[in-house]
């Protein structure tokens, strides 16, 4: 898992039965910290012109870094994978 303590993964919030979304107002991250939003659906994500709700991420490959590094979500430093 790419979370700080390996307690959550992408599928913790992006649930298949809910169109790869979740059913809460604020998704929970590591240590049950409330995030700043819920998990958006992953359905048809390839057709989106931008990523994140504010549109600040230009590619899907860059978007995956947002929840991994966010303190209230995965709280993980991606650079640690190679060290």
JSON list of N, CA and C in Angstrom, two decimals:
[
{"chain": "A", "resi": 1, "resn": "UNK", "atom": "N", "xyz": [0.84, -1.19, 0.00]},
{"chain": "A", "resi": 1, "resn": "UNK", "atom": "CA", "xyz": [0.00, 0.00, 0.00]},
{"chain": "A", "resi": 1, "resn": "UNK", "atom": "C", "xyz": [0.88, 1.25, 0.00]},
{"chain": "A", "resi": 2, "resn": "UNK", "atom": "N", "xyz": [0.37, 2.30, -0.55]},
{"chain": "A", "resi": 2, "resn": "UNK", "atom": "CA", "xyz": [1.13, 3.54, -0.63]},
{"chain": "A", "resi": 2, "resn": "UNK", "atom": "C", "xyz": [0.75, 4.52, 0.47]},
{"chain": "A", "resi": 3, "resn": "UNK", "atom": "N", "xyz": [0.14, 4.05, 1.54]},
{"chain": "A", "resi": 3, "resn": "UNK", "atom": "CA", "xyz": [-0.15, 4.94, 2.66]},
{"chain": "A", "resi": 3, "resn": "UNK", "atom": "C", "xyz": [0.96, 4.81, 3.70]},
{"chain": "A", "resi": 4, "resn": "UNK", "atom": "N", "xyz": [1.09, 5.81, 4.54]},
{"chain": "A", "resi": 4, "resn": "UNK", "atom": "CA", "xyz": [2.17, 5.87, 5.53]},
{"chain": "A", "resi": 4, "resn": "UNK", "atom": "C", "xyz": [2.28, 4.60, 6.35]},
{"chain": "A", "resi": 5, "resn": "UNK", "atom": "N", "xyz": [1.14, 4.08, 6.83]},
{"chain": "A", "resi": 5, "resn": "UNK", "atom": "CA", "xyz": [1.16, 2.89, 7.68]},
{"chain": "A", "resi": 5, "resn": "UNK", "atom": "C", "xyz": [0.56, 1.66, 7.02]},
{"chain": "A", "resi": 6, "resn": "UNK", "atom": "N", "xyz": [0.37, 1.70, 5.71]},
{"chain": "A", "resi": 6, "resn": "UNK", "atom": "CA", "xyz": [-0.20, 0.60, 4.91]},
{"chain": "A", "resi": 6, "resn": "UNK", "atom": "C", "xyz": [-1.62, 0.23, 5.33]},
{"chain": "A", "resi": 7, "resn": "UNK", "atom": "N", "xyz": [-2.34, 1.17, 5.93]},
{"chain": "A", "resi": 7, "resn": "UNK", "atom": "CA", "xyz": [-3.70, 0.88, 6.40]},
{"chain": "A", "resi": 7, "resn": "UNK", "atom": "C", "xyz": [-4.78, 1.15, 5.36]},
{"chain": "A", "resi": 8, "resn": "UNK", "atom": "N", "xyz": [-4.47, 1.95, 4.34]},
{"chain": "A", "resi": 8, "resn": "UNK", "atom": "CA", "xyz": [-5.46, 2.25, 3.31]},
{"chain": "A", "resi": 8, "resn": "UNK", "atom": "C", "xyz": [-4.84, 2.12, 1.92]},
{"chain": "A", "resi": 9, "resn": "UNK", "atom": "N", "xyz": [-5.69, 1.95, 0.95]},
{"chain": "A", "resi": 9, "resn": "UNK", "atom": "CA", "xyz": [-5.27, 1.92, -0.45]},
{"chain": "A", "resi": 9, "resn": "UNK", "atom": "C", "xyz": [-6.30, 2.69, -1.26]},
{"chain": "A", "resi": 10, "resn": "UNK", "atom": "N", "xyz": [-6.10, 2.80, -2.53]},
{"chain": "A", "resi": 10, "resn": "UNK", "atom": "CA", "xyz": [-7.05, 3.52, -3.39]},
{"chain": "A", "resi": 10, "resn": "UNK", "atom": "C", "xyz": [-8.45, 2.91, -3.28]},
{"chain": "A", "resi": 11, "resn": "UNK", "atom": "N", "xyz": [-8.53, 1.59, -3.20]},
{"chain": "A", "resi": 11, "resn": "UNK", "atom": "CA", "xyz": [-9.83, 0.93, -3.14]},
{"chain": "A", "resi": 11, "resn": "UNK", "atom": "C", "xyz": [-10.54, 1.12, -1.80]},
{"chain": "A", "resi": 12, "resn": "UNK", "atom": "N", "xyz": [-9.85, 1.69, -0.82]},
{"chain": "A", "resi": 12, "resn": "UNK", "atom": "CA", "xyz": [-10.51, 2.00, 0.46]},
{"chain": "A", "resi": 12, "resn": "UNK", "atom": "C", "xyz": [-11.63, 3.01, 0.25]},
{"chain": "A", "resi": 13, "resn": "UNK", "atom": "N", "xyz": [-11.46, 3.91, -0.69]},
{"chain": "A", "resi": 13, "resn": "UNK", "atom": "CA", "xyz": [-12.47, 4.93, -0.98]},
{"chain": "A", "resi": 13, "resn": "UNK", "atom": "C", "xyz": [-13.14, 4.75, -2.33]},
{"chain": "A", "resi": 14, "resn": "UNK", "atom": "N", "xyz": [-12.39, 4.34, -3.33]},
{"chain": "A", "resi": 14, "resn": "UNK", "atom": "CA", "xyz": [-12.93, 4.15, -4.68]},
{"chain": "A", "resi": 14, "resn": "UNK", "atom": "C", "xyz": [-13.54, 2.75, -4.77]},
{"chain": "A", "resi": 15, "resn": "UNK", "atom": "N", "xyz": [-14.79, 2.62, -4.30]},
{"chain": "A", "resi": 15, "resn": "UNK", "atom": "CA", "xyz": [-15.46, 1.33, -4.20]},
{"chain": "A", "resi": 15, "resn": "UNK", "atom": "C", "xyz": [-16.20, 0.97, -5.48]},
{"chain": "A", "resi": 16, "resn": "UNK", "atom": "N", "xyz": [-16.00, -0.24, -5.94]},
{"chain": "A", "resi": 16, "resn": "UNK", "atom": "CA", "xyz": [-16.60, -0.72, -7.17]},
{"chain": "A", "resi": 16, "resn": "UNK", "atom": "C", "xyz": [-18.11, -0.55, -7.18]},
{"chain": "A", "resi": 17, "resn": "UNK", "atom": "N", "xyz": [-18.78, -0.91, -6.11]},
{"chain": "A", "resi": 17, "resn": "UNK", "atom": "CA", "xyz": [-20.24, -0.86, -6.04]},
{"chain": "A", "resi": 17, "resn": "UNK", "atom": "C", "xyz": [-20.79, 0.57, -6.10]},
{"chain": "A", "resi": 18, "resn": "UNK", "atom": "N", "xyz": [-19.95, 1.55, -5.91]},
{"chain": "A", "resi": 18, "resn": "UNK", "atom": "CA", "xyz": [-20.36, 2.96, -5.92]},
{"chain": "A", "resi": 18, "resn": "UNK", "atom": "C", "xyz": [-19.74, 3.71, -7.10]},
{"chain": "A", "resi": 19, "resn": "UNK", "atom": "N", "xyz": [-19.59, 3.03, -8.23]},
{"chain": "A", "resi": 19, "resn": "UNK", "atom": "CA", "xyz": [-18.98, 3.62, -9.43]},
{"chain": "A", "resi": 19, "resn": "UNK", "atom": "C", "xyz": [-17.57, 4.13, -9.14]},
{"chain": "A", "resi": 20, "resn": "UNK", "atom": "N", "xyz": [-16.84, 3.38, -8.34]},
{"chain": "A", "resi": 20, "resn": "UNK", "atom": "CA", "xyz": [-15.48, 3.73, -7.94]},
{"chain": "A", "resi": 20, "resn": "UNK", "atom": "C", "xyz": [-15.42, 5.09, -7.25]},
{"chain": "A", "resi": 21, "resn": "UNK", "atom": "N", "xyz": [-16.39, 5.32, -6.37]},
{"chain": "A", "resi": 21, "resn": "UNK", "atom": "CA", "xyz": [-16.46, 6.52, -5.54]},
{"chain": "A", "resi": 21, "resn": "UNK", "atom": "C", "xyz": [-16.72, 6.05, -4.12]},
{"chain": "A", "resi": 22, "resn": "UNK", "atom": "N", "xyz": [-17.13, 6.95, -3.23]},
{"chain": "A", "resi": 22, "resn": "UNK", "atom": "CA", "xyz": [-17.54, 6.52, -1.90]},
{"chain": "A", "resi": 22, "resn": "UNK", "atom": "C", "xyz": [-18.84, 7.21, -1.52]},
{"chain": "A", "resi": 23, "resn": "UNK", "atom": "N", "xyz": [-19.34, 6.91, -0.34]},
{"chain": "A", "resi": 23, "resn": "UNK", "atom": "CA", "xyz": [-20.66, 7.40, 0.05]},
{"chain": "A", "resi": 23, "resn": "UNK", "atom": "C", "xyz": [-20.64, 8.38, 1.22]},
{"chain": "A", "resi": 24, "resn": "UNK", "atom": "N", "xyz": [-19.50, 8.98, 1.46]},
{"chain": "A", "resi": 24, "resn": "UNK", "atom": "CA", "xyz": [-19.37, 9.92, 2.58]},
{"chain": "A", "resi": 24, "resn": "UNK", "atom": "C", "xyz": [-19.00, 11.31, 2.06]},
{"chain": "A", "resi": 25, "resn": "UNK", "atom": "N", "xyz": [-19.29, 12.32, 2.85]},
{"chain": "A", "resi": 25, "resn": "UNK", "atom": "CA", "xyz": [-18.97, 13.70, 2.44]},
{"chain": "A", "resi": 25, "resn": "UNK", "atom": "C", "xyz": [-17.47, 13.94, 2.40]},
{"chain": "A", "resi": 26, "resn": "UNK", "atom": "N", "xyz": [-16.75, 13.37, 3.37]},
{"chain": "A", "resi": 26, "resn": "UNK", "atom": "CA", "xyz": [-15.30, 13.52, 3.45]},
{"chain": "A", "resi": 26, "resn": "UNK", "atom": "C", "xyz": [-14.68, 12.14, 3.63]},
{"chain": "A", "resi": 27, "resn": "UNK", "atom": "N", "xyz": [-13.87, 11.72, 2.68]},
{"chain": "A", "resi": 27, "resn": "UNK", "atom": "CA", "xyz": [-13.21, 10.41, 2.77]},
{"chain": "A", "resi": 27, "resn": "UNK", "atom": "C", "xyz": [-12.21, 10.41, 3.92]},
{"chain": "A", "resi": 28, "resn": "UNK", "atom": "N", "xyz": [-12.02, 9.24, 4.51]},
{"chain": "A", "resi": 28, "resn": "UNK", "atom": "CA", "xyz": [-11.08, 9.10, 5.62]},
{"chain": "A", "resi": 28, "resn": "UNK", "atom": "C", "xyz": [-9.73, 8.64, 5.12]},
{"chain": "A", "resi": 29, "resn": "UNK", "atom": "N", "xyz": [-8.68, 9.19, 5.70]},
{"chain": "A", "resi": 29, "resn": "UNK", "atom": "CA", "xyz": [-7.32, 8.82, 5.34]},
{"chain": "A", "resi": 29, "resn": "UNK", "atom": "C", "xyz": [-6.63, 8.06, 6.46]},
{"chain": "A", "resi": 30, "resn": "UNK", "atom": "N", "xyz": [-5.32, 8.07, 6.45]},
{"chain": "A", "resi": 30, "resn": "UNK", "atom": "CA", "xyz": [-4.51, 7.41, 7.47]},
{"chain": "A", "resi": 30, "resn": "UNK", "atom": "C", "xyz": [-4.90, 7.93, 8.85]},
{"chain": "A", "resi": 31, "resn": "UNK", "atom": "N", "xyz": [-5.04, 7.04, 9.81]},
{"chain": "A", "resi": 31, "resn": "UNK", "atom": "CA", "xyz": [-5.40, 7.43, 11.17]},
{"chain": "A", "resi": 31, "resn": "UNK", "atom": "C", "xyz": [-6.81, 7.97, 11.28]},
{"chain": "A", "resi": 32, "resn": "UNK", "atom": "N", "xyz": [-7.66, 7.64, 10.31]},
{"chain": "A", "resi": 32, "resn": "UNK", "atom": "CA", "xyz": [-9.05, 8.11, 10.26]},
{"chain": "A", "resi": 32, "resn": "UNK", "atom": "C", "xyz": [-9.17, 9.63, 10.20]},
{"chain": "A", "resi": 33, "resn": "UNK", "atom": "N", "xyz": [-8.15, 10.28, 9.66]},
{"chain": "A", "resi": 33, "resn": "UNK", "atom": "CA", "xyz": [-8.23, 11.73, 9.47]},
{"chain": "A", "resi": 33, "resn": "UNK", "atom": "C", "xyz": [-9.20, 12.02, 8.34]},
{"chain": "A", "resi": 34, "resn": "UNK", "atom": "N", "xyz": [-10.05, 13.02, 8.52]},
{"chain": "A", "resi": 34, "resn": "UNK", "atom": "CA", "xyz": [-10.99, 13.40, 7.47]},
{"chain": "A", "resi": 34, "resn": "UNK", "atom": "C", "xyz": [-10.25, 14.17, 6.38]},
{"chain": "A", "resi": 35, "resn": "UNK", "atom": "N", "xyz": [-10.53, 13.78, 5.15]},
{"chain": "A", "resi": 35, "resn": "UNK", "atom": "CA", "xyz": [-9.95, 14.48, 4.02]},
{"chain": "A", "resi": 35, "resn": "UNK", "atom": "C", "xyz": [-10.68, 15.79, 3.78]},
{"chain": "A", "resi": 36, "resn": "UNK", "atom": "N", "xyz": [-10.37, 16.44, 2.70]},
{"chain": "A", "resi": 36, "resn": "UNK", "atom": "CA", "xyz": [-11.00, 17.72, 2.37]},
{"chain": "A", "resi": 36, "resn": "UNK", "atom": "C", "xyz": [-12.17, 17.55, 1.40]},
{"chain": "A", "resi": 37, "resn": "UNK", "atom": "N", "xyz": [-12.34, 16.32, 0.88]},
{"chain": "A", "resi": 37, "resn": "UNK", "atom": "CA", "xyz": [-13.44, 16.02, -0.05]},
{"chain": "A", "resi": 37, "resn": "UNK", "atom": "C", "xyz": [-13.66, 14.52, -0.06]},
{"chain": "A", "resi": 38, "resn": "UNK", "atom": "N", "xyz": [-14.68, 14.09, -0.80]},
{"chain": "A", "resi": 38, "resn": "UNK", "atom": "CA", "xyz": [-14.88, 12.65, -0.95]},
{"chain": "A", "resi": 38, "resn": "UNK", "atom": "C", "xyz": [-14.17, 12.16, -2.21]},
{"chain": "A", "resi": 39, "resn": "UNK", "atom": "N", "xyz": [-14.16, 10.86, -2.39]},
{"chain": "A", "resi": 39, "resn": "UNK", "atom": "CA", "xyz": [-13.48, 10.28, -3.55]},
{"chain": "A", "resi": 39, "resn": "UNK", "atom": "C", "xyz": [-14.35, 10.44, -4.79]},
{"chain": "A", "resi": 40, "resn": "UNK", "atom": "N", "xyz": [-13.86, 11.15, -5.80]},
{"chain": "A", "resi": 40, "resn": "UNK", "atom": "CA", "xyz": [-14.64, 11.29, -7.03]},
{"chain": "A", "resi": 40, "resn": "UNK", "atom": "C", "xyz": [-14.67, 9.97, -7.79]},
{"chain": "A", "resi": 41, "resn": "UNK", "atom": "N", "xyz": [-15.68, 9.79, -8.60]},
{"chain": "A", "resi": 41, "resn": "UNK", "atom": "CA", "xyz": [-15.78, 8.57, -9.40]},
{"chain": "A", "resi": 41, "resn": "UNK", "atom": "C", "xyz": [-14.61, 8.44, -10.37]},
{"chain": "A", "resi": 42, "resn": "UNK", "atom": "N", "xyz": [-14.26, 7.22, -10.68]},
{"chain": "A", "resi": 42, "resn": "UNK", "atom": "CA", "xyz": [-13.21, 6.96, -11.66]},
{"chain": "A", "resi": 42, "resn": "UNK", "atom": "C", "xyz": [-13.80, 6.57, -13.01]},
{"chain": "A", "resi": 43, "resn": "UNK", "atom": "N", "xyz": [-15.13, 6.54, -13.08]},
{"chain": "A", "resi": 43, "resn": "UNK", "atom": "CA", "xyz": [-15.81, 6.18, -14.32]},
{"chain": "A", "resi": 43, "resn": "UNK", "atom": "C", "xyz": [-15.51, 7.21, -15.40]},
{"chain": "A", "resi": 44, "resn": "UNK", "atom": "N", "xyz": [-15.08, 6.75, -16.55]},
{"chain": "A", "resi": 44, "resn": "UNK", "atom": "CA", "xyz": [-14.77, 7.59, -17.72]},
{"chain": "A", "resi": 44, "resn": "UNK", "atom": "C", "xyz": [-13.71, 8.65, -17.44]},
{"chain": "A", "resi": 45, "resn": "UNK", "atom": "N", "xyz": [-12.85, 8.41, -16.49]},
{"chain": "A", "resi": 45, "resn": "UNK", "atom": "CA", "xyz": [-11.84, 9.40, -16.12]},
{"chain": "A", "resi": 45, "resn": "UNK", "atom": "C", "xyz": [-10.89, 9.71, -17.28]},
{"chain": "A", "resi": 46, "resn": "UNK", "atom": "N", "xyz": [-10.74, 8.81, -18.21]},
{"chain": "A", "resi": 46, "resn": "UNK", "atom": "CA", "xyz": [-9.85, 9.05, -19.35]},
{"chain": "A", "resi": 46, "resn": "UNK", "atom": "C", "xyz": [-10.33, 10.21, -20.23]},
{"chain": "A", "resi": 47, "resn": "UNK", "atom": "N", "xyz": [-11.61, 10.54, -20.13]},
{"chain": "A", "resi": 47, "resn": "UNK", "atom": "CA", "xyz": [-12.17, 11.62, -20.95]},
{"chain": "A", "resi": 47, "resn": "UNK", "atom": "C", "xyz": [-12.15, 12.99, -20.27]},
{"chain": "A", "resi": 48, "resn": "UNK", "atom": "N", "xyz": [-11.68, 13.06, -19.03]},
{"chain": "A", "resi": 48, "resn": "UNK", "atom": "CA", "xyz": [-11.65, 14.33, -18.31]},
{"chain": "A", "resi": 48, "resn": "UNK", "atom": "C", "xyz": [-10.56, 15.24, -18.88]},
{"chain": "A", "resi": 49, "resn": "UNK", "atom": "N", "xyz": [-10.84, 16.52, -19.04]},
{"chain": "A", "resi": 49, "resn": "UNK", "atom": "CA", "xyz": [-9.83, 17.44, -19.57]},
{"chain": "A", "resi": 49, "resn": "UNK", "atom": "C", "xyz": [-8.79, 17.86, -18.52]},
{"chain": "A", "resi": 50, "resn": "UNK", "atom": "N", "xyz": [-9.11, 17.68, -17.22]},
{"chain": "A", "resi": 50, "resn": "UNK", "atom": "CA", "xyz": [-8.20, 18.03, -16.13]},
{"chain": "A", "resi": 50, "resn": "UNK", "atom": "C", "xyz": [-8.57, 17.17, -14.94]},
{"chain": "A", "resi": 51, "resn": "UNK", "atom": "N", "xyz": [-7.73, 17.19, -13.92]},
{"chain": "A", "resi": 51, "resn": "UNK", "atom": "CA", "xyz": [-7.94, 16.31, -12.77]},
{"chain": "A", "resi": 51, "resn": "UNK", "atom": "C", "xyz": [-7.91, 17.09, -11.47]},
{"chain": "A", "resi": 52, "resn": "UNK", "atom": "N", "xyz": [-8.43, 16.52, -10.45]},
{"chain": "A", "resi": 52, "resn": "UNK", "atom": "CA", "xyz": [-8.77, 17.09, -9.14]},
{"chain": "A", "resi": 52, "resn": "UNK", "atom": "C", "xyz": [-9.93, 18.05, -9.33]},
{"chain": "A", "resi": 53, "resn": "UNK", "atom": "N", "xyz": [-10.66, 18.27, -8.28]},
{"chain": "A", "resi": 53, "resn": "UNK", "atom": "CA", "xyz": [-11.87, 19.10, -8.37]},
{"chain": "A", "resi": 53, "resn": "UNK", "atom": "C", "xyz": [-11.56, 20.54, -8.76]},
{"chain": "A", "resi": 54, "resn": "UNK", "atom": "N", "xyz": [-10.37, 21.01, -8.42]},
{"chain": "A", "resi": 54, "resn": "UNK", "atom": "CA", "xyz": [-10.00, 22.38, -8.76]},
{"chain": "A", "resi": 54, "resn": "UNK", "atom": "C", "xyz": [-9.35, 22.48, -10.13]},
{"chain": "A", "resi": 55, "resn": "UNK", "atom": "N", "xyz": [-9.08, 21.34, -10.76]},
{"chain": "A", "resi": 55, "resn": "UNK", "atom": "CA", "xyz": [-8.52, 21.34, -12.10]},
{"chain": "A", "resi": 55, "resn": "UNK", "atom": "C", "xyz": [-7.05, 21.68, -12.19]},
{"chain": "A", "resi": 56, "resn": "UNK", "atom": "N", "xyz": [-6.32, 21.55, -11.12]},
{"chain": "A", "resi": 56, "resn": "UNK", "atom": "CA", "xyz": [-4.92, 21.95, -11.10]},
{"chain": "A", "resi": 56, "resn": "UNK", "atom": "C", "xyz": [-3.93, 20.92, -11.59]},
{"chain": "A", "resi": 57, "resn": "UNK", "atom": "N", "xyz": [-4.40, 19.74, -11.95]},
{"chain": "A", "resi": 57, "resn": "UNK", "atom": "CA", "xyz": [-3.50, 18.68, -12.39]},
{"chain": "A", "resi": 57, "resn": "UNK", "atom": "C", "xyz": [-3.83, 18.33, -13.84]},
{"chain": "A", "resi": 58, "resn": "UNK", "atom": "N", "xyz": [-2.81, 18.33, -14.68]},
{"chain": "A", "resi": 58, "resn": "UNK", "atom": "CA", "xyz": [-3.05, 18.22, -16.12]},
{"chain": "A", "resi": 58, "resn": "UNK", "atom": "C", "xyz": [-3.08, 16.80, -16.68]},
{"chain": "A", "resi": 59, "resn": "UNK", "atom": "N", "xyz": [-2.56, 15.81, -15.95]},
{"chain": "A", "resi": 59, "resn": "UNK", "atom": "CA", "xyz": [-2.57, 14.43, -16.46]},
{"chain": "A", "resi": 59, "resn": "UNK", "atom": "C", "xyz": [-2.98, 13.45, -15.37]},
{"chain": "A", "resi": 60, "resn": "UNK", "atom": "N", "xyz": [-3.50, 12.32, -15.80]},
{"chain": "A", "resi": 60, "resn": "UNK", "atom": "CA", "xyz": [-3.88, 11.27, -14.85]},
{"chain": "A", "resi": 60, "resn": "UNK", "atom": "C", "xyz": [-2.67, 10.73, -14.12]},
{"chain": "A", "resi": 61, "resn": "UNK", "atom": "N", "xyz": [-1.53, 10.67, -14.81]},
{"chain": "A", "resi": 61, "resn": "UNK", "atom": "CA", "xyz": [-0.31, 10.16, -14.18]},
{"chain": "A", "resi": 61, "resn": "UNK", "atom": "C", "xyz": [0.15, 11.07, -13.03]},
{"chain": "A", "resi": 62, "resn": "UNK", "atom": "N", "xyz": [-0.04, 12.36, -13.16]},
{"chain": "A", "resi": 62, "resn": "UNK", "atom": "CA", "xyz": [0.32, 13.29, -12.09]},
{"chain": "A", "resi": 62, "resn": "UNK", "atom": "C", "xyz": [-0.72, 13.29, -10.98]},
{"chain": "A", "resi": 63, "resn": "UNK", "atom": "N", "xyz": [-1.96, 13.04, -11.33]},
{"chain": "A", "resi": 63, "resn": "UNK", "atom": "CA", "xyz": [-3.04, 13.10, -10.35]},
{"chain": "A", "resi": 63, "resn": "UNK", "atom": "C", "xyz": [-2.85, 12.07, -9.23]},
{"chain": "A", "resi": 64, "resn": "UNK", "atom": "N", "xyz": [-2.33, 10.91, -9.54]},
{"chain": "A", "resi": 64, "resn": "UNK", "atom": "CA", "xyz": [-2.19, 9.85, -8.54]},
{"chain": "A", "resi": 64, "resn": "UNK", "atom": "C", "xyz": [-1.29, 10.28, -7.39]},
{"chain": "A", "resi": 65, "resn": "UNK", "atom": "N", "xyz": [-0.40, 11.23, -7.63]},
{"chain": "A", "resi": 65, "resn": "UNK", "atom": "CA", "xyz": [0.49, 11.71, -6.57]},
{"chain": "A", "resi": 65, "resn": "UNK", "atom": "C", "xyz": [-0.24, 12.54, -5.53]},
{"chain": "A", "resi": 66, "resn": "UNK", "atom": "N", "xyz": [-1.36, 13.15, -5.90]},
{"chain": "A", "resi": 66, "resn": "UNK", "atom": "CA", "xyz": [-2.08, 14.05, -4.99]},
{"chain": "A", "resi": 66, "resn": "UNK", "atom": "C", "xyz": [-2.54, 13.32, -3.73]},
{"chain": "A", "resi": 67, "resn": "UNK", "atom": "N", "xyz": [-3.37, 12.27, -3.80]},
{"chain": "A", "resi": 67, "resn": "UNK", "atom": "CA", "xyz": [-3.80, 11.62, -2.55]},
{"chain": "A", "resi": 67, "resn": "UNK", "atom": "C", "xyz": [-2.68, 10.91, -1.81]},
{"chain": "A", "resi": 68, "resn": "UNK", "atom": "N", "xyz": [-1.67, 10.42, -2.54]},
{"chain": "A", "resi": 68, "resn": "UNK", "atom": "CA", "xyz": [-0.56, 9.73, -1.88]},
{"chain": "A", "resi": 68, "resn": "UNK", "atom": "C", "xyz": [0.21, 10.69, -0.98]},
{"chain": "A", "resi": 69, "resn": "UNK", "atom": "N", "xyz": [0.43, 11.90, -1.41]},
{"chain": "A", "resi": 69, "resn": "UNK", "atom": "CA", "xyz": [1.22, 12.86, -0.64]},
{"chain": "A", "resi": 69, "resn": "UNK", "atom": "C", "xyz": [0.40, 13.73, 0.30]},
{"chain": "A", "resi": 70, "resn": "UNK", "atom": "N", "xyz": [-0.92, 13.76, 0.14]},
{"chain": "A", "resi": 70, "resn": "UNK", "atom": "CA", "xyz": [-1.78, 14.60, 0.97]},
{"chain": "A", "resi": 70, "resn": "UNK", "atom": "C", "xyz": [-1.76, 14.09, 2.42]},
{"chain": "A", "resi": 71, "resn": "UNK", "atom": "N", "xyz": [-1.52, 14.97, 3.38]},
{"chain": "A", "resi": 71, "resn": "UNK", "atom": "CA", "xyz": [-1.40, 14.58, 4.79]},
{"chain": "A", "resi": 71, "resn": "UNK", "atom": "C", "xyz": [-2.66, 13.94, 5.34]},
{"chain": "A", "resi": 72, "resn": "UNK", "atom": "N", "xyz": [-3.82, 14.38, 4.91]},
{"chain": "A", "resi": 72, "resn": "UNK", "atom": "CA", "xyz": [-5.08, 13.83, 5.42]},
{"chain": "A", "resi": 72, "resn": "UNK", "atom": "C", "xyz": [-5.54, 12.60, 4.64]},
{"chain": "A", "resi": 73, "resn": "UNK", "atom": "N", "xyz": [-4.76, 12.19, 3.66]},
{"chain": "A", "resi": 73, "resn": "UNK", "atom": "CA", "xyz": [-5.11, 10.99, 2.90]},
{"chain": "A", "resi": 73, "resn": "UNK", "atom": "C", "xyz": [-4.06, 9.91, 3.14]},
{"chain": "A", "resi": 74, "resn": "UNK", "atom": "N", "xyz": [-3.17, 9.66, 2.21]},
{"chain": "A", "resi": 74, "resn": "UNK", "atom": "CA", "xyz": [-2.18, 8.60, 2.38]},
{"chain": "A", "resi": 74, "resn": "UNK", "atom": "C", "xyz": [-0.97, 9.03, 3.22]},
{"chain": "A", "resi": 75, "resn": "UNK", "atom": "N", "xyz": [-0.66, 10.32, 3.22]},
{"chain": "A", "resi": 75, "resn": "UNK", "atom": "CA", "xyz": [0.44, 10.87, 4.02]},
{"chain": "A", "resi": 75, "resn": "UNK", "atom": "C", "xyz": [1.76, 10.13, 3.77]},
{"chain": "A", "resi": 76, "resn": "UNK", "atom": "N", "xyz": [2.07, 9.94, 2.51]},
{"chain": "A", "resi": 76, "resn": "UNK", "atom": "CA", "xyz": [3.27, 9.18, 2.15]},
{"chain": "A", "resi": 76, "resn": "UNK", "atom": "C", "xyz": [4.12, 10.01, 1.20]},
{"chain": "A", "resi": 77, "resn": "UNK", "atom": "N", "xyz": [5.42, 9.87, 1.30]},
{"chain": "A", "resi": 77, "resn": "UNK", "atom": "CA", "xyz": [6.34, 10.54, 0.39]},
{"chain": "A", "resi": 77, "resn": "UNK", "atom": "C", "xyz": [6.75, 9.54, -0.68]},
{"chain": "A", "resi": 78, "resn": "UNK", "atom": "N", "xyz": [6.32, 9.76, -1.91]},
{"chain": "A", "resi": 78, "resn": "UNK", "atom": "CA", "xyz": [6.55, 8.81, -3.01]},
{"chain": "A", "resi": 78, "resn": "UNK", "atom": "C", "xyz": [8.04, 8.56, -3.26]},
{"chain": "A", "resi": 79, "resn": "UNK", "atom": "N", "xyz": [8.90, 9.48, -2.89]},
{"chain": "A", "resi": 79, "resn": "UNK", "atom": "CA", "xyz": [10.34, 9.31, -3.09]},
{"chain": "A", "resi": 79, "resn": "UNK", "atom": "C", "xyz": [10.88, 8.18, -2.22]},
{"chain": "A", "resi": 80, "resn": "UNK", "atom": "N", "xyz": [10.23, 7.87, -1.13]},
{"chain": "A", "resi": 80, "resn": "UNK", "atom": "CA", "xyz": [10.69, 6.79, -0.25]},
{"chain": "A", "resi": 80, "resn": "UNK", "atom": "C", "xyz": [10.59, 5.41, -0.90]},
{"chain": "A", "resi": 81, "resn": "UNK", "atom": "N", "xyz": [9.85, 5.26, -1.96]},
{"chain": "A", "resi": 81, "resn": "UNK", "atom": "CA", "xyz": [9.72, 3.96, -2.62]},
{"chain": "A", "resi": 81, "resn": "UNK", "atom": "C", "xyz": [11.05, 3.46, -3.17]},
{"chain": "A", "resi": 82, "resn": "UNK", "atom": "N", "xyz": [11.90, 4.35, -3.61]},
{"chain": "A", "resi": 82, "resn": "UNK", "atom": "CA", "xyz": [13.17, 3.96, -4.20]},
{"chain": "A", "resi": 82, "resn": "UNK", "atom": "C", "xyz": [14.33, 3.98, -3.23]},
{"chain": "A", "resi": 83, "resn": "UNK", "atom": "N", "xyz": [14.07, 4.29, -1.99]},
{"chain": "A", "resi": 83, "resn": "UNK", "atom": "CA", "xyz": [15.20, 4.37, -1.05]},
{"chain": "A", "resi": 83, "resn": "UNK", "atom": "C", "xyz": [15.24, 3.18, -0.11]}
]
